[in-house]
Structure formats: C-alpha cells, structure tokens
CSV table of C-alpha atoms in Angstrom, one decimal:
chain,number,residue,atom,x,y,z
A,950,UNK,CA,-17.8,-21.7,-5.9
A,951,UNK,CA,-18.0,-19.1,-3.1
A,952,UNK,CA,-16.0,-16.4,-3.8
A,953,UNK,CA,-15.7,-12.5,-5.7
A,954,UNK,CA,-16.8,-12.1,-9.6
A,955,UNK,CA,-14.9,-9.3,-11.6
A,956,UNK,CA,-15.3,-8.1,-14.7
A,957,UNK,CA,-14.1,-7.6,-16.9
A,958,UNK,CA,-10.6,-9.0,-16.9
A,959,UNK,CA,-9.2,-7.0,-19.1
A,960,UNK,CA,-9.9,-3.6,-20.9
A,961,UNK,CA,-8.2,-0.7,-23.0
A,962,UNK,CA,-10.0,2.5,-22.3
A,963,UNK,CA,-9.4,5.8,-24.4
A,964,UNK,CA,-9.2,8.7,-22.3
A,965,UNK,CA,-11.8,10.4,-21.4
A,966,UNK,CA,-14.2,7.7,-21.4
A,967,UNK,CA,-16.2,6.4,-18.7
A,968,UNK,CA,-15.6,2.9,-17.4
A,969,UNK,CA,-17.4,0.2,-14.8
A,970,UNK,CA,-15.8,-2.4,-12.9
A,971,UNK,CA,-18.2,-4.7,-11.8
A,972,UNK,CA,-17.9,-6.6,-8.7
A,973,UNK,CA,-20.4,-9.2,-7.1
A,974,UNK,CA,-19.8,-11.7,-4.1
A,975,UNK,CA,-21.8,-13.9,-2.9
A,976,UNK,CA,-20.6,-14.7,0.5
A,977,UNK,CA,-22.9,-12.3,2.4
A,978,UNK,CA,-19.9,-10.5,3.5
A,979,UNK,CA,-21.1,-7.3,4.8
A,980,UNK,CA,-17.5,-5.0,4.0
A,981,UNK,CA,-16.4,-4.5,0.2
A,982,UNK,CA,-13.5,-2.7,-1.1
A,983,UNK,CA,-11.6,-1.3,-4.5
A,984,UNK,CA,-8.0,-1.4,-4.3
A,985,UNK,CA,-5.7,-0.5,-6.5
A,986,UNK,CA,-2.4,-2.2,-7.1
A,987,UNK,CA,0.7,-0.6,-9.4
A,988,UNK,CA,4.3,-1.9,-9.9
A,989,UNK,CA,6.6,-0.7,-6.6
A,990,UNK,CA,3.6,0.4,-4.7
A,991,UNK,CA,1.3,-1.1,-2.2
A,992,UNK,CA,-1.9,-1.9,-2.8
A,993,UNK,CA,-4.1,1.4,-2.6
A,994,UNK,CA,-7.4,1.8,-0.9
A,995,UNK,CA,-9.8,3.5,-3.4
A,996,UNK,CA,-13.1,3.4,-1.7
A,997,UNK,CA,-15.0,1.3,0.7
A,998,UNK,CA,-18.2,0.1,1.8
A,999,UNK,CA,-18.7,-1.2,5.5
A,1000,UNK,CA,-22.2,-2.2,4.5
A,1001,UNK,CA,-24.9,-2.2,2.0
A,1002,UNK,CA,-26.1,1.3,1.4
A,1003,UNK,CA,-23.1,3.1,2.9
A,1004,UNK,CA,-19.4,4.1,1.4
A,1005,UNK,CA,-16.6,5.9,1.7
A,1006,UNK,CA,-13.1,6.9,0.5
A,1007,UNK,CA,-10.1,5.4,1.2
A,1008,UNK,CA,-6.2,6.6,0.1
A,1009,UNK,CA,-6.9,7.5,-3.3
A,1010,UNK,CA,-10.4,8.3,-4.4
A,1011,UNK,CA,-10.1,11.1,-6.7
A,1012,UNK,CA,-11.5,9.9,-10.1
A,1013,UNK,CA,-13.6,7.2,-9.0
A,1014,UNK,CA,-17.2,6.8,-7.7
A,1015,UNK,CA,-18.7,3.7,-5.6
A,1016,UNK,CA,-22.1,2.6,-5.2
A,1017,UNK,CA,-23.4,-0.2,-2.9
A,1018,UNK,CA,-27.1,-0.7,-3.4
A,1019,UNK,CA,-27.2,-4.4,-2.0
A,1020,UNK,CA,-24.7,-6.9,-0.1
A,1021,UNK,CA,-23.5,-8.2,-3.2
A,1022,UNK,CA,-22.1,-5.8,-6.0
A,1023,UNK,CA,-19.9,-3.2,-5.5
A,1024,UNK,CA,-19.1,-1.1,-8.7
A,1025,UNK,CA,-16.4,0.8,-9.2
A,1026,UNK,CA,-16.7,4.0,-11.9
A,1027,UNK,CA,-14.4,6.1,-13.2
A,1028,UNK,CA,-16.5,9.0,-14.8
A,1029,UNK,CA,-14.0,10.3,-17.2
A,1030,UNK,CA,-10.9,7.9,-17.3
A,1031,UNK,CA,-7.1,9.5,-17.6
A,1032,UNK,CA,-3.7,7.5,-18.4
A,1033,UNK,CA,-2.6,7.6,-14.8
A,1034,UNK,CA,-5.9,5.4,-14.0
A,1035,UNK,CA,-3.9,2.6,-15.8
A,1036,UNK,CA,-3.3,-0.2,-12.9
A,1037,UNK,CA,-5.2,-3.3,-11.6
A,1038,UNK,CA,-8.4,-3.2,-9.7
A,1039,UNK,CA,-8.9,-5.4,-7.3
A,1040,UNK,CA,-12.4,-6.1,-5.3
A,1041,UNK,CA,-11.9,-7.6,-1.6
A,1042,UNK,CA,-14.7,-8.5,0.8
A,1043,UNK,CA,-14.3,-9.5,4.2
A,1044,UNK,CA,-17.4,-10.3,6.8
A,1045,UNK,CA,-16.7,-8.4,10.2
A,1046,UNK,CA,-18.3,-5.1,8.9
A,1047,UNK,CA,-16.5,-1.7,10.4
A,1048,UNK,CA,-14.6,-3.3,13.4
A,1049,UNK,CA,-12.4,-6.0,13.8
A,1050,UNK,CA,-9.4,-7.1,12.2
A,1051,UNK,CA,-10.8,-8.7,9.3
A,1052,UNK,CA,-9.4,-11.3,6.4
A,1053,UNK,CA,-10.0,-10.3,3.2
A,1054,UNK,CA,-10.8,-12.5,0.1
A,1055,UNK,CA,-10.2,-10.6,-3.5
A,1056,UNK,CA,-11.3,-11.1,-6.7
A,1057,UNK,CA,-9.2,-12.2,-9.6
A,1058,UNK,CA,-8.4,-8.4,-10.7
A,1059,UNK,CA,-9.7,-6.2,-13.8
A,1060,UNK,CA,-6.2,-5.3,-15.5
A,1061,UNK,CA,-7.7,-1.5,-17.2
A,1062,UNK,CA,-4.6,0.5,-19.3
A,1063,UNK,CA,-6.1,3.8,-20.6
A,1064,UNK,CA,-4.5,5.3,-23.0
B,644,UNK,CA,3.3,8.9,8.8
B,645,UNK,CA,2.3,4.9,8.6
B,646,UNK,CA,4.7,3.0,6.6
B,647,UNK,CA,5.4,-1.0,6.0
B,648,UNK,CA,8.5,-1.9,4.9
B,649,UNK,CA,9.5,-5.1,3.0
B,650,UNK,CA,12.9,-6.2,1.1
B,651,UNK,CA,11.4,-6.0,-2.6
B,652,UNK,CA,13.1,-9.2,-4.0
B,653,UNK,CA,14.5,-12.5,-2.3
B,654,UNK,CA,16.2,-15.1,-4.2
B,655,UNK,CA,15.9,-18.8,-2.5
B,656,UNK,CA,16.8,-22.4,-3.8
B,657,UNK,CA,14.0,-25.5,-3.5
B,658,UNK,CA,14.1,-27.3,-0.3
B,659,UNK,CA,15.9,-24.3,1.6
B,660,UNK,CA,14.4,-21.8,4.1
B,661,UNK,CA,13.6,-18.5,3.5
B,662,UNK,CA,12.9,-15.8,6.0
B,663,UNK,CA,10.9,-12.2,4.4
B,664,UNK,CA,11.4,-9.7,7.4
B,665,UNK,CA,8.5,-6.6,7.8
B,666,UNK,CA,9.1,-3.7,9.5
B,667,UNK,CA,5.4,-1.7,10.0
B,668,UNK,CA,5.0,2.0,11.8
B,669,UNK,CA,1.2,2.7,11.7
B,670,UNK,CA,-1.1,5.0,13.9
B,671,UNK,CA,-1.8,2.7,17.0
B,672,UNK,CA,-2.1,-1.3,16.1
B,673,UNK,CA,-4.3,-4.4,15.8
B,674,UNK,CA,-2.1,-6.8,14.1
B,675,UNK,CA,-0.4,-7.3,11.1
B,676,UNK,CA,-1.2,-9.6,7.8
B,677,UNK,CA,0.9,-11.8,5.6
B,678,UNK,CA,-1.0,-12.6,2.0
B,679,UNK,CA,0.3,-14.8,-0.7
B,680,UNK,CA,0.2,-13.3,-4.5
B,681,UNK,CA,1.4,-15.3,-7.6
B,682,UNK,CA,1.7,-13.7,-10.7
B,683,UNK,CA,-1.3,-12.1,-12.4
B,684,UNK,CA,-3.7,-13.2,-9.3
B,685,UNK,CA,-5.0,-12.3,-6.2
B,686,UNK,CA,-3.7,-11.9,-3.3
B,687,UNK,CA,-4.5,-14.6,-0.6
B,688,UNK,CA,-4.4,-14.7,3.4
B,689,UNK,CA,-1.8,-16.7,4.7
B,690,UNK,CA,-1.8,-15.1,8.4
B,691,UNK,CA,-2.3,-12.8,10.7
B,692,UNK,CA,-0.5,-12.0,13.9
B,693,UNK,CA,-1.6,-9.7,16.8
B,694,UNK,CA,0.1,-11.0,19.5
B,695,UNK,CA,4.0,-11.5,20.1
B,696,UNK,CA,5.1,-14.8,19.4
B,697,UNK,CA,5.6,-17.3,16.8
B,698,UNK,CA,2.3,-19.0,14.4
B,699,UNK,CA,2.9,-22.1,12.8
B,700,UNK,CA,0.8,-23.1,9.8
B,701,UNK,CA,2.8,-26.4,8.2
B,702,UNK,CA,6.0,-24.7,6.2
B,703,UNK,CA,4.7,-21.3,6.6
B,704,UNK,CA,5.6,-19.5,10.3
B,705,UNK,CA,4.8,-16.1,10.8
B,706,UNK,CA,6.3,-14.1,13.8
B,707,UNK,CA,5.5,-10.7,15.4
B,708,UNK,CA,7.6,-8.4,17.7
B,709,UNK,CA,4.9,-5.1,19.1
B,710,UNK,CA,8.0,-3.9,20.7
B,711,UNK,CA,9.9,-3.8,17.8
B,712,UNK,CA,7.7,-2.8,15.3
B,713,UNK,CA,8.7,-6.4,13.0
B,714,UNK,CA,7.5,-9.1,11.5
B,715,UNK,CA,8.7,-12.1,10.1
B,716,UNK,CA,7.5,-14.5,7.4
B,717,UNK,CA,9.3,-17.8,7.3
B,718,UNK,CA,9.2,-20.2,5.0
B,719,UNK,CA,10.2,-23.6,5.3
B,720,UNK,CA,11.4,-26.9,2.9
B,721,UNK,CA,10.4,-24.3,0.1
B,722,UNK,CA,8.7,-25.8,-3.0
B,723,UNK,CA,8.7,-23.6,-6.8
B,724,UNK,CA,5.0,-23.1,-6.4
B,725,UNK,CA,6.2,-20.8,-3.3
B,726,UNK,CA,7.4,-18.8,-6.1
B,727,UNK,CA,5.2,-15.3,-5.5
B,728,UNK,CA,5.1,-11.9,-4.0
B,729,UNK,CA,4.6,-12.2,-0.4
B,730,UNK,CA,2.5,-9.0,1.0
B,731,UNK,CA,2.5,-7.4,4.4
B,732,UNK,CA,-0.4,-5.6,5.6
B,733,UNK,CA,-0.7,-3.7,9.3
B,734,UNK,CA,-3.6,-2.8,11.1
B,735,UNK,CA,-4.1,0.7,12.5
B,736,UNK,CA,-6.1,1.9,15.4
B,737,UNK,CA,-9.0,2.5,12.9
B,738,UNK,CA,-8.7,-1.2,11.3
B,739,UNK,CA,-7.5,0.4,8.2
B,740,UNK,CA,-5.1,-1.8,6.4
B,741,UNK,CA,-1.3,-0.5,5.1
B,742,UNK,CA,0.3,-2.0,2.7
B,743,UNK,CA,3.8,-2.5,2.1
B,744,UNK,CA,4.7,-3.5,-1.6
B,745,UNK,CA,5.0,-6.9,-1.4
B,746,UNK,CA,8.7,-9.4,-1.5
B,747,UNK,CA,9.1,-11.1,-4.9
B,748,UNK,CA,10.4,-14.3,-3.7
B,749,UNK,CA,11.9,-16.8,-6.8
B,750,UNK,CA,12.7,-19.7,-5.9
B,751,UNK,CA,15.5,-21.6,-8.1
B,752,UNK,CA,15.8,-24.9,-8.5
C-alpha cells in the first residue's frame, strides 16, 4: 500500500539522549516534511525538504536536524532530546515540490514523551 | 502576524448538520485546506478551496469567502464515524501552510 512508513510508533526517551524518527515513502513525492502536533496548538512545521538533497527549517527547528539523502526517507534527529520535545511527530509528503498548493498525505505519527 | 482561527469543540447529534466556521489572516493567499483527523491518526485531505464559492464532495461542503477572510466546513446527514478533529490549513504567498488547531467535533447519538 502506497503511502508514508514511520517508526517507531511509540517511544520514551530520557533526556539528554539522542533519538531518530525514521520516515520513508514510497510515492516518489518530491516534498517531505516533520511537523509537530501538541494539545491546543496547530500543527508546527519543524523542517522541510522540497527535494532530495536539499532542506530547510520551518516554525520550530531548534533541537532537531533533517537529512534527505534520497526521494524516499526523511529522518528526523533530535541530538540531545529535552522534556519540552515531548509531542507527536508526524511525516507528510506531498508531490508538487516548492511551488504550488499542494495536498499532503502524513504518516501514522511517532508519539515520543521524554522525560 | 498569520493566524487561523477555529471554534475548538462542536457538539452535533447523528443525522443533523453541522457547520465548523475558519477565519484565516496569512501573508498574501493561495487557498485554504480542510483535513480530517480521528483520534490518534493522521490527518487526511478532505479539501481545498482557492476560489470564492461553494465545493461539494457528497456530505462534506466546504466554502471560501477571500473577501472575508472565512471559511466554512459543512457537514451534512452526519454519521458517528464523522466524529474527529477537523483542521484548517491556509496558504501563504510562499505556499507555506498555517495551521489553526483543529475543531473537535463529537457527534452524539
């Protein structure tokens, strides 16, 4: 089935320690995204890439790094993890690139509490 | 400052219509998104305006005002699965999406 892989689901992180949320489509889509979602807030652009090989920051990038060595994965790091890192992570792709209006399809969502 | 703003809860009874208003001020425009969310999974496209006007997609209608800076999402002969938060998401001048934080509609029965 077409669609975004994340993983993991779930995790409990202590501080301080570094995490990856993995990300792979396989719908060739050529944009990728990390958003963040908390209770009472929109979701919260994290950091972007409009293609493979390129990225950049959205809203609310401090903490996190992205890397985007092929169309299909899209990792999300946080290098040295802190509580208020605690949220859902959600991976979106969407296939217009860096123009256009585009719809975006997520992934399921990697639920990460640090504590 | 860009800003979406949504009612965060609606309460609705099965078979009724709902209405979940959006009110969006962003840098410039190129339309605005309504996505689906159920509990504890992802959010999914239900539509996307960028003219004035009224779409119709079976029960689900979604309407946009430019001039007014508002959108509707309008639900129709509402069933429980239509139990979820409903999300709306405008464009900006640089296609960067805003979010506002999503209506929590329950449906009763």
């Amino acid at each position: 089935i077409a669609g975004i892989t994340q993983a993991p689901t779930s995790q409990i992180l202590a501080a301080g320690r570094r995490m990856t949320l993995r990300c792979t489509q396989d719908m060739r889509h050529n944009a990728m995204y990390w958003y963040r979602q908390d209770l009472g807030l929109g979701l919260r652009l994290i950091h972007y890439s409009n293609t493979a090989g390129t990225t950049g920051k959205g809203e609310v990038p401090d903490g996190y790094s992205v890397s985007r060595a092929n169309t299909d994965d899209f990792p999300l790091t946080l290098a040295s993890a802190v509580p208020s890192q605690t949220s859902v992570y959600f991976c979106a792709s969407s296939g217009g690139g860096s123009s256009g209006a585009n719809v975006l399809t997520f992934g399921a969502g990697s639920r990460l509490t640090v504590l | 400052g860009q800003n979406i703003d949504q009612p965060t809860e609606m309460t609705a009874t099965e078979g009724a219509i709902v209405q979940i208003n959006c009110t969006y001020q962003t840098s410039g425009f190129n339309g605005l998104f309504w996505y689906q969310q159920h509990a504890g999974e992802a959010p999914t496209f239900l539509s996307y305006n960028v003219l004035d006007g009224l779409e119709e997609k079976g029960r689900f209608s979604s309407f946009l005002s430019r001039s007014k800076g508002y959108s509707y999402l309008l639900l129709k002969e509402l069933q429980m699965k239509d139990s979820a938060s409903y999300l709306c998401s405008g464009v900006d001048s640089n296609y960067q999406l805003i979010w506002g934080a999503g209506t929590k509609l329950i449906i009763k029965p």
